[in-house]
mmCIF file with all atom_site columns, C-alpha atoms in Angstrom:
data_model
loop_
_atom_site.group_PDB
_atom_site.id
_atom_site.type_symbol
_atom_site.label_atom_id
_atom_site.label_alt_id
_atom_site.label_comp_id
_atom_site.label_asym_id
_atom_site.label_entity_id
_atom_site.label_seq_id
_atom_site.pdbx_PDB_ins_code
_atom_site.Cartn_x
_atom_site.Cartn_y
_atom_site.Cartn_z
_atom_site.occupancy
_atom_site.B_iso_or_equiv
_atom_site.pdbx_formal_charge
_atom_site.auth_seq_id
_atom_site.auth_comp_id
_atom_site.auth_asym_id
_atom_site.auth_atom_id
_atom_site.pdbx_PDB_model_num
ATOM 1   C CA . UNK P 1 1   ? -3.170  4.700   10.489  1.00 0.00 ? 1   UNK P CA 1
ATOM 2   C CA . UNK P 1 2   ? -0.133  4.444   8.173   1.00 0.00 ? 2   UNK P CA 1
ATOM 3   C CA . UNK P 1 3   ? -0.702  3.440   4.407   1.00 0.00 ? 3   UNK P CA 1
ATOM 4   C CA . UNK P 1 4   ? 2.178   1.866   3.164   1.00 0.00 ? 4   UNK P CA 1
ATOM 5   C CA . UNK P 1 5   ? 3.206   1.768   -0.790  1.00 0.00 ? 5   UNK P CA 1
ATOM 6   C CA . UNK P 1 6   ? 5.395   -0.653  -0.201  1.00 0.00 ? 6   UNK P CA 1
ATOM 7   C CA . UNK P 1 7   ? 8.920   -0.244  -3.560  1.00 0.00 ? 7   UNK P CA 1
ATOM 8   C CA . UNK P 1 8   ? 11.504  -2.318  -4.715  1.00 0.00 ? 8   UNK P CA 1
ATOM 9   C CA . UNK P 1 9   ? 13.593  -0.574  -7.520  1.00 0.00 ? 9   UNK P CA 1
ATOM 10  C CA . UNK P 1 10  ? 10.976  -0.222  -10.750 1.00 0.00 ? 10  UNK P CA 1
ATOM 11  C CA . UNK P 1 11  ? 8.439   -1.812  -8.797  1.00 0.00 ? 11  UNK P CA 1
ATOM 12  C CA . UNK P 1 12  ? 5.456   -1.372  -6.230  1.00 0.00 ? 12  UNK P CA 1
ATOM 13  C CA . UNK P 1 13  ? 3.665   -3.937  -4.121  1.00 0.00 ? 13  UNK P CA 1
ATOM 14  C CA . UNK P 1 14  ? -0.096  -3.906  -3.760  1.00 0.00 ? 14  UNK P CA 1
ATOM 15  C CA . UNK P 1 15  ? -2.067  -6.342  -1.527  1.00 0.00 ? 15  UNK P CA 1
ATOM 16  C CA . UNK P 1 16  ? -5.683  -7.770  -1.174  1.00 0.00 ? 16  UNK P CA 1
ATOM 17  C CA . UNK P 1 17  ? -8.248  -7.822  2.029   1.00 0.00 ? 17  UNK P CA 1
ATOM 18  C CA . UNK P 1 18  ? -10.943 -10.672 1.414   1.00 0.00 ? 18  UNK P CA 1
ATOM 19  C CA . UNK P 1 19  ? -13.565 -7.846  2.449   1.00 0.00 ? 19  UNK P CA 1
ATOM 20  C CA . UNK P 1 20  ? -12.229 -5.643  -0.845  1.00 0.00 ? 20  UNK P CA 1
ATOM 21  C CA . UNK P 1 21  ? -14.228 -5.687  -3.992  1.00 0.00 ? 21  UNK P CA 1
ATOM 22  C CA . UNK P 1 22  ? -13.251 -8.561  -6.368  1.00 0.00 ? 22  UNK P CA 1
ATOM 23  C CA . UNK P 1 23  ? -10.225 -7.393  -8.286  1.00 0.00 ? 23  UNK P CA 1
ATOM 24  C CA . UNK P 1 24  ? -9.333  -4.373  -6.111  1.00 0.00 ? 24  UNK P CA 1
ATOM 25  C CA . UNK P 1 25  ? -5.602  -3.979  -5.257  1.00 0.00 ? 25  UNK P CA 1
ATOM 26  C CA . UNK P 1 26  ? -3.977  -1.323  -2.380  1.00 0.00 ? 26  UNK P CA 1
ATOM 27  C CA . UNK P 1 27  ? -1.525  -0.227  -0.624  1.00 0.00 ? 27  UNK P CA 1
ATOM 28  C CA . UNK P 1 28  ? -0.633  -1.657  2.803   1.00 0.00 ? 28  UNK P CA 1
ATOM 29  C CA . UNK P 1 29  ? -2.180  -0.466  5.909   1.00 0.00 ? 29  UNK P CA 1
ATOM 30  C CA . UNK P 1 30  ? -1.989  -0.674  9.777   1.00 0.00 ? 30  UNK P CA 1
ATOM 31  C CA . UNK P 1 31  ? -2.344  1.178   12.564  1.00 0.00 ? 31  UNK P CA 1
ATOM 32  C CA . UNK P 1 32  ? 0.367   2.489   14.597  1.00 0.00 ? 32  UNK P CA 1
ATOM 33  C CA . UNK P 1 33  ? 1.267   1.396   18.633  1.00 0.00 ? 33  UNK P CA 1
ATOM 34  C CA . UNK P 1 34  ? 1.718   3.637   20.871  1.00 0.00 ? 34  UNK P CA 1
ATOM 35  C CA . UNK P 1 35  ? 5.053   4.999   21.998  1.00 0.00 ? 35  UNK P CA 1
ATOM 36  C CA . UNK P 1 36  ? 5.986   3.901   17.763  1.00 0.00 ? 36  UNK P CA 1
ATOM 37  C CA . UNK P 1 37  ? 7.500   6.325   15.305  1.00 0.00 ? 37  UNK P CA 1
ATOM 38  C CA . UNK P 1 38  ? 5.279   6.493   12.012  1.00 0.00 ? 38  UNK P CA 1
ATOM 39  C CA . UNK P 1 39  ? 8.553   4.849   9.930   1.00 0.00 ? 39  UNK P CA 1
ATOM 40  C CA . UNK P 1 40  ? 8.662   2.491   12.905  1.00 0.00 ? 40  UNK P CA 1
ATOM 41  C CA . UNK P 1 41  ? 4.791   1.633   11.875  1.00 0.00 ? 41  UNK P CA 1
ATOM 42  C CA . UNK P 1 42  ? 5.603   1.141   8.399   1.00 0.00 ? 42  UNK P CA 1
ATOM 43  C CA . UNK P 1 43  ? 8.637   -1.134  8.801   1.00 0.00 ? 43  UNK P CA 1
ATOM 44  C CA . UNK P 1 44  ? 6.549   -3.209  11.648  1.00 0.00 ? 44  UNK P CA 1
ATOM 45  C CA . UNK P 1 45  ? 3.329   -3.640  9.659   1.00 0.00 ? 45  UNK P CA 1
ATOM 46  C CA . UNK P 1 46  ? 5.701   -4.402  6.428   1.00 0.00 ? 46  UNK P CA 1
ATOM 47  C CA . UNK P 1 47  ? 7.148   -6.904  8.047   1.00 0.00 ? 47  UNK P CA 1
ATOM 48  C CA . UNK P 1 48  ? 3.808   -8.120  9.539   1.00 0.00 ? 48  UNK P CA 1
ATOM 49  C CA . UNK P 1 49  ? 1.723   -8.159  6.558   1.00 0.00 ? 49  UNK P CA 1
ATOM 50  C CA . UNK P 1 50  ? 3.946   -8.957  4.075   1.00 0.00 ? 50  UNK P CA 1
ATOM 51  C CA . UNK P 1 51  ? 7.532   -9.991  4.717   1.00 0.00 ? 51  UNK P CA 1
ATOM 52  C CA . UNK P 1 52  ? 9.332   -7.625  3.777   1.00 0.00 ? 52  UNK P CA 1
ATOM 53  C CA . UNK P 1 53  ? 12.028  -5.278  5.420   1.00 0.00 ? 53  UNK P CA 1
ATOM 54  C CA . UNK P 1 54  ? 11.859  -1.524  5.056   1.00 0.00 ? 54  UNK P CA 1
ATOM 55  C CA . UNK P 1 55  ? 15.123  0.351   4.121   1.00 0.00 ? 55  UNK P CA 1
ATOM 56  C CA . UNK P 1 56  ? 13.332  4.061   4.010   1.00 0.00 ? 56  UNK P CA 1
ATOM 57  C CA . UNK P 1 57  ? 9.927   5.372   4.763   1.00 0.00 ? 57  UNK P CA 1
ATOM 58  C CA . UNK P 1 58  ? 9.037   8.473   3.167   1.00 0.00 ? 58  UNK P CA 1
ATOM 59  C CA . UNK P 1 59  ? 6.331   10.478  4.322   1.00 0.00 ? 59  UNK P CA 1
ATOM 60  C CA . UNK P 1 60  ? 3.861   11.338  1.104   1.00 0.00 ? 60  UNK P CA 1
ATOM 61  C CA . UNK P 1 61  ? 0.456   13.331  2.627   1.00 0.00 ? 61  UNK P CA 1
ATOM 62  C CA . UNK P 1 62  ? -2.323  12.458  5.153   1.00 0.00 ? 62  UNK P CA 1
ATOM 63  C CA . UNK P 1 63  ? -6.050  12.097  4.747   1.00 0.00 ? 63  UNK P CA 1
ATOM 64  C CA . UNK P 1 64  ? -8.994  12.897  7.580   1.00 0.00 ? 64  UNK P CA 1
ATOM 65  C CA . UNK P 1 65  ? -10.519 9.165   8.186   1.00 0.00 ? 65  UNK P CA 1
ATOM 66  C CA . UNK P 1 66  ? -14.057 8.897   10.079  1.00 0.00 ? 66  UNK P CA 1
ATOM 67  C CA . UNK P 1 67  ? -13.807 5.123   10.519  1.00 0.00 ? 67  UNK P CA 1
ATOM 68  C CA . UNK P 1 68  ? -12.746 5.075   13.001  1.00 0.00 ? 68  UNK P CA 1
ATOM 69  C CA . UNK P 1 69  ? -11.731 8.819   13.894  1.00 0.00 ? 69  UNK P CA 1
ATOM 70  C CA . UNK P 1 70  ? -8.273  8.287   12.875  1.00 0.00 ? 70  UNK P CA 1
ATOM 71  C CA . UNK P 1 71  ? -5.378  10.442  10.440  1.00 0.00 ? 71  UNK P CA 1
ATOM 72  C CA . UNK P 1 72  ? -4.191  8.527   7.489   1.00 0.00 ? 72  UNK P CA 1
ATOM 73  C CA . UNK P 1 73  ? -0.661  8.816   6.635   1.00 0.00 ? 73  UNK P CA 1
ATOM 74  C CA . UNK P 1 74  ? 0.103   8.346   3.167   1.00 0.00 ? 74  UNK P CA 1
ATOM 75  C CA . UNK P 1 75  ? 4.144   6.719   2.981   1.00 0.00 ? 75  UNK P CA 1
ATOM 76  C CA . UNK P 1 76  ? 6.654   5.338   0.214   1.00 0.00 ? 76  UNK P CA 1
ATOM 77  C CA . UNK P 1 77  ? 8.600   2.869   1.803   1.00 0.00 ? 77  UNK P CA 1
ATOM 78  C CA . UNK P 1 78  ? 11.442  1.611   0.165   1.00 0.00 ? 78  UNK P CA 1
ATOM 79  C CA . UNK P 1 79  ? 11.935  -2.326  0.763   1.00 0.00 ? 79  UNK P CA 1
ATOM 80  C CA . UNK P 1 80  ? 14.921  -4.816  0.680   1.00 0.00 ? 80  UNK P CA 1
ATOM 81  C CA . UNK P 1 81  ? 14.702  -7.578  -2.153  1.00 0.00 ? 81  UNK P CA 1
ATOM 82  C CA . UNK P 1 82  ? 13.138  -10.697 -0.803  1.00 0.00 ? 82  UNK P CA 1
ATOM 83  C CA . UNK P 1 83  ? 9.535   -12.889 -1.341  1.00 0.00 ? 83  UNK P CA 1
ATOM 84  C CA . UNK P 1 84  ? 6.505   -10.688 -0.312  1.00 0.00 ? 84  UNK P CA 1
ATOM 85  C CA . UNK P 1 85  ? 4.104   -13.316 1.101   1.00 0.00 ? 85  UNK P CA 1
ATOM 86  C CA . UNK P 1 86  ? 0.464   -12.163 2.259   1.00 0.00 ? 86  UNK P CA 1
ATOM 87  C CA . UNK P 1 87  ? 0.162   -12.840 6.134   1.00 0.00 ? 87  UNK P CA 1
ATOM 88  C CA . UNK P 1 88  ? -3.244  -14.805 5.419   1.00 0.00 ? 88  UNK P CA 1
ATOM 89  C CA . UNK P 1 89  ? -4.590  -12.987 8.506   1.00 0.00 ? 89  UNK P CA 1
ATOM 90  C CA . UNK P 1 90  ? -4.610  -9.177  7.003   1.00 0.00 ? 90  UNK P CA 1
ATOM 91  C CA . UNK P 1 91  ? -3.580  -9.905  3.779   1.00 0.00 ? 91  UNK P CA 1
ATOM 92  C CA . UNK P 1 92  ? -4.695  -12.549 1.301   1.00 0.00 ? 92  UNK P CA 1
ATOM 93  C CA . UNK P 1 93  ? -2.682  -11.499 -1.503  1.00 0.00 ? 93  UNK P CA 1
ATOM 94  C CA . UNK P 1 94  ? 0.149   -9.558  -2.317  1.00 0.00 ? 94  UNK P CA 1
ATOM 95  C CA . UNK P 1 95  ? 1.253   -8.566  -6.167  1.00 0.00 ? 95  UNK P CA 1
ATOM 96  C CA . UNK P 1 96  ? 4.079   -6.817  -7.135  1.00 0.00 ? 96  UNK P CA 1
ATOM 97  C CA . UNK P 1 97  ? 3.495   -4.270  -10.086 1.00 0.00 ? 97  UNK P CA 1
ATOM 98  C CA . UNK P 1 98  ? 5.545   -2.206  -12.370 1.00 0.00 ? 98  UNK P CA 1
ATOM 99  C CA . UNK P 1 99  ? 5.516   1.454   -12.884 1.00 0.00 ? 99  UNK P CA 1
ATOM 100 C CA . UNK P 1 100 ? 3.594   1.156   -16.234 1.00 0.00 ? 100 UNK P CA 1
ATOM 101 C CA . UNK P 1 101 ? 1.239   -1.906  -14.563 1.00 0.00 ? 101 UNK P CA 1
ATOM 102 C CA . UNK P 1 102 ? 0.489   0.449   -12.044 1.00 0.00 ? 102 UNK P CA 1
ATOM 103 C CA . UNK P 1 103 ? -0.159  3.749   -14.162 1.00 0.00 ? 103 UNK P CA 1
ATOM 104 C CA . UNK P 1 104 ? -2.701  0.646   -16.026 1.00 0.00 ? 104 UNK P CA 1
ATOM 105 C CA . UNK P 1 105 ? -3.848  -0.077  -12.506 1.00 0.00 ? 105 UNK P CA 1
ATOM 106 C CA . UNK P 1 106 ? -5.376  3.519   -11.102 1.00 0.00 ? 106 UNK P CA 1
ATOM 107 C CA . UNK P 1 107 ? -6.129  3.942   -14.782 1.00 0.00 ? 107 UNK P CA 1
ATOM 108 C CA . UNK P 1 108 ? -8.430  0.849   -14.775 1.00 0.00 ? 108 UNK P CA 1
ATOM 109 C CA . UNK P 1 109 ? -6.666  -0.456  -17.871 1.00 0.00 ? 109 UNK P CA 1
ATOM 110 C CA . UNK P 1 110 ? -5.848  -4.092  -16.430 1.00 0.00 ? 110 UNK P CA 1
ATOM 111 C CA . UNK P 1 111 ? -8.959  -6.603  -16.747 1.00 0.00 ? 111 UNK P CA 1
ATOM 112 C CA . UNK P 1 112 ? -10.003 -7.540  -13.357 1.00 0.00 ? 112 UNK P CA 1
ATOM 113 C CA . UNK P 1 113 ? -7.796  -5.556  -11.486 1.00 0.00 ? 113 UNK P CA 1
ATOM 114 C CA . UNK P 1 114 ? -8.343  -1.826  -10.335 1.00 0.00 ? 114 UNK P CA 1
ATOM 115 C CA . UNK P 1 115 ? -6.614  0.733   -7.504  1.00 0.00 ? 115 UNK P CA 1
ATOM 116 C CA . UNK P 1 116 ? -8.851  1.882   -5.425  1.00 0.00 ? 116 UNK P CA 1
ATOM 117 C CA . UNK P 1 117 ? -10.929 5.304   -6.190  1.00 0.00 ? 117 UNK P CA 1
ATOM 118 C CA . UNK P 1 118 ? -9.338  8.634   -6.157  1.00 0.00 ? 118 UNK P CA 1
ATOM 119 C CA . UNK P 1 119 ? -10.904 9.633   -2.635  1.00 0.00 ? 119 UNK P CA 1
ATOM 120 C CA . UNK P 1 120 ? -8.384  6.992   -1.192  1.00 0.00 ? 120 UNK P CA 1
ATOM 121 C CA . UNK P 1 121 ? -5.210  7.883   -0.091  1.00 0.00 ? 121 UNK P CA 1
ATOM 122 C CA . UNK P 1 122 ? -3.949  4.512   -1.206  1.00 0.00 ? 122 UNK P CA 1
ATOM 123 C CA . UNK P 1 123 ? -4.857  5.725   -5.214  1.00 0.00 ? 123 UNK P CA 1
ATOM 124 C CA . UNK P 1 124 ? -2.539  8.782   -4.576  1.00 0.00 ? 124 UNK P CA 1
ATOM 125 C CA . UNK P 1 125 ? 0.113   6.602   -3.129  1.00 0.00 ? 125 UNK P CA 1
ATOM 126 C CA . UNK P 1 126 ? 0.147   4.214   -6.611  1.00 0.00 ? 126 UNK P CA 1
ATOM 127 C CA . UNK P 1 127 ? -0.900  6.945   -8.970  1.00 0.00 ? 127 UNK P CA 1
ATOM 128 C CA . UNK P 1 128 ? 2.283   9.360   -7.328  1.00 0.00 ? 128 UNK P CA 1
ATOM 129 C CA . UNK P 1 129 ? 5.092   6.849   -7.301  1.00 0.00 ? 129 UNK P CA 1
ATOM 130 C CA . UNK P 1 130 ? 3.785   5.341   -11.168 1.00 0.00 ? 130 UNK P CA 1
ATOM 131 C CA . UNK P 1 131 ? 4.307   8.595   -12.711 1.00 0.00 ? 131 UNK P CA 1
ATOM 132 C CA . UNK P 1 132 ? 7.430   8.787   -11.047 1.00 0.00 ? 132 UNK P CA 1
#
């Protein structure tokens, strides 16, 4: 499964599932097809999910995953400038954040809004790229 932060210049894109907690925010995620290149993933499932076109996908760390039996594969993938709309399928929302929204973000400093808990790969991914 690749988890996608998703960065355009000072900023990071974060989307919503309608199964998440109320006010929880993430990374992007999908899993990859066979015979597809983990950057191929990334760009795909971008483009998917949200929109948007990858420039460069930067492998970040991985995470065991028992649900179901799968590797997590934590990436920074840079994006060209354009809309980020939510595929209403996967996605319900997507938000763009700055570096000090998102250090506010994993922090739990923004009012109804919070990065998901440190055992998630996806909190890495924001907390890495918001300290810079």
């Amino acid at each position: 499964v690749a988890i996608m932060l998703a960065v355009n210049g000072e900023r990071c894109l974060v989307g919503r599932q309608a199964r998440f907690p109320k006010g929880m925010w993430s990374a992007l995620a999908g899993f990859m097809e066979p015979g597809e290149s983990i950057e191929e993933a990334a760009a795909r499932e971008l483009m998917e999910e949200a929109g948007l076109v990858a420039t460069k996908v930067i492998y970040h760390s991985s995470q065991p995953w028992p649900y179901p039996s799968s590797l997590m594969i934590g990436l920074i993938a840079e994006v060209a400038d354009g809309e980020a709309t939510p595929d209403q399928t996967e996605l319900e929302a997507v938000r763009w954040f700055t570096r000090a929204e998102a250090r506010d973000l994993v922090a739990g400093k923004i009012e109804g809004a919070f990065a998901p808990p440190p055992s998630a790969i996806a909190h890495h991914l924001i907390k890495t790229w918001s300290e810079g």
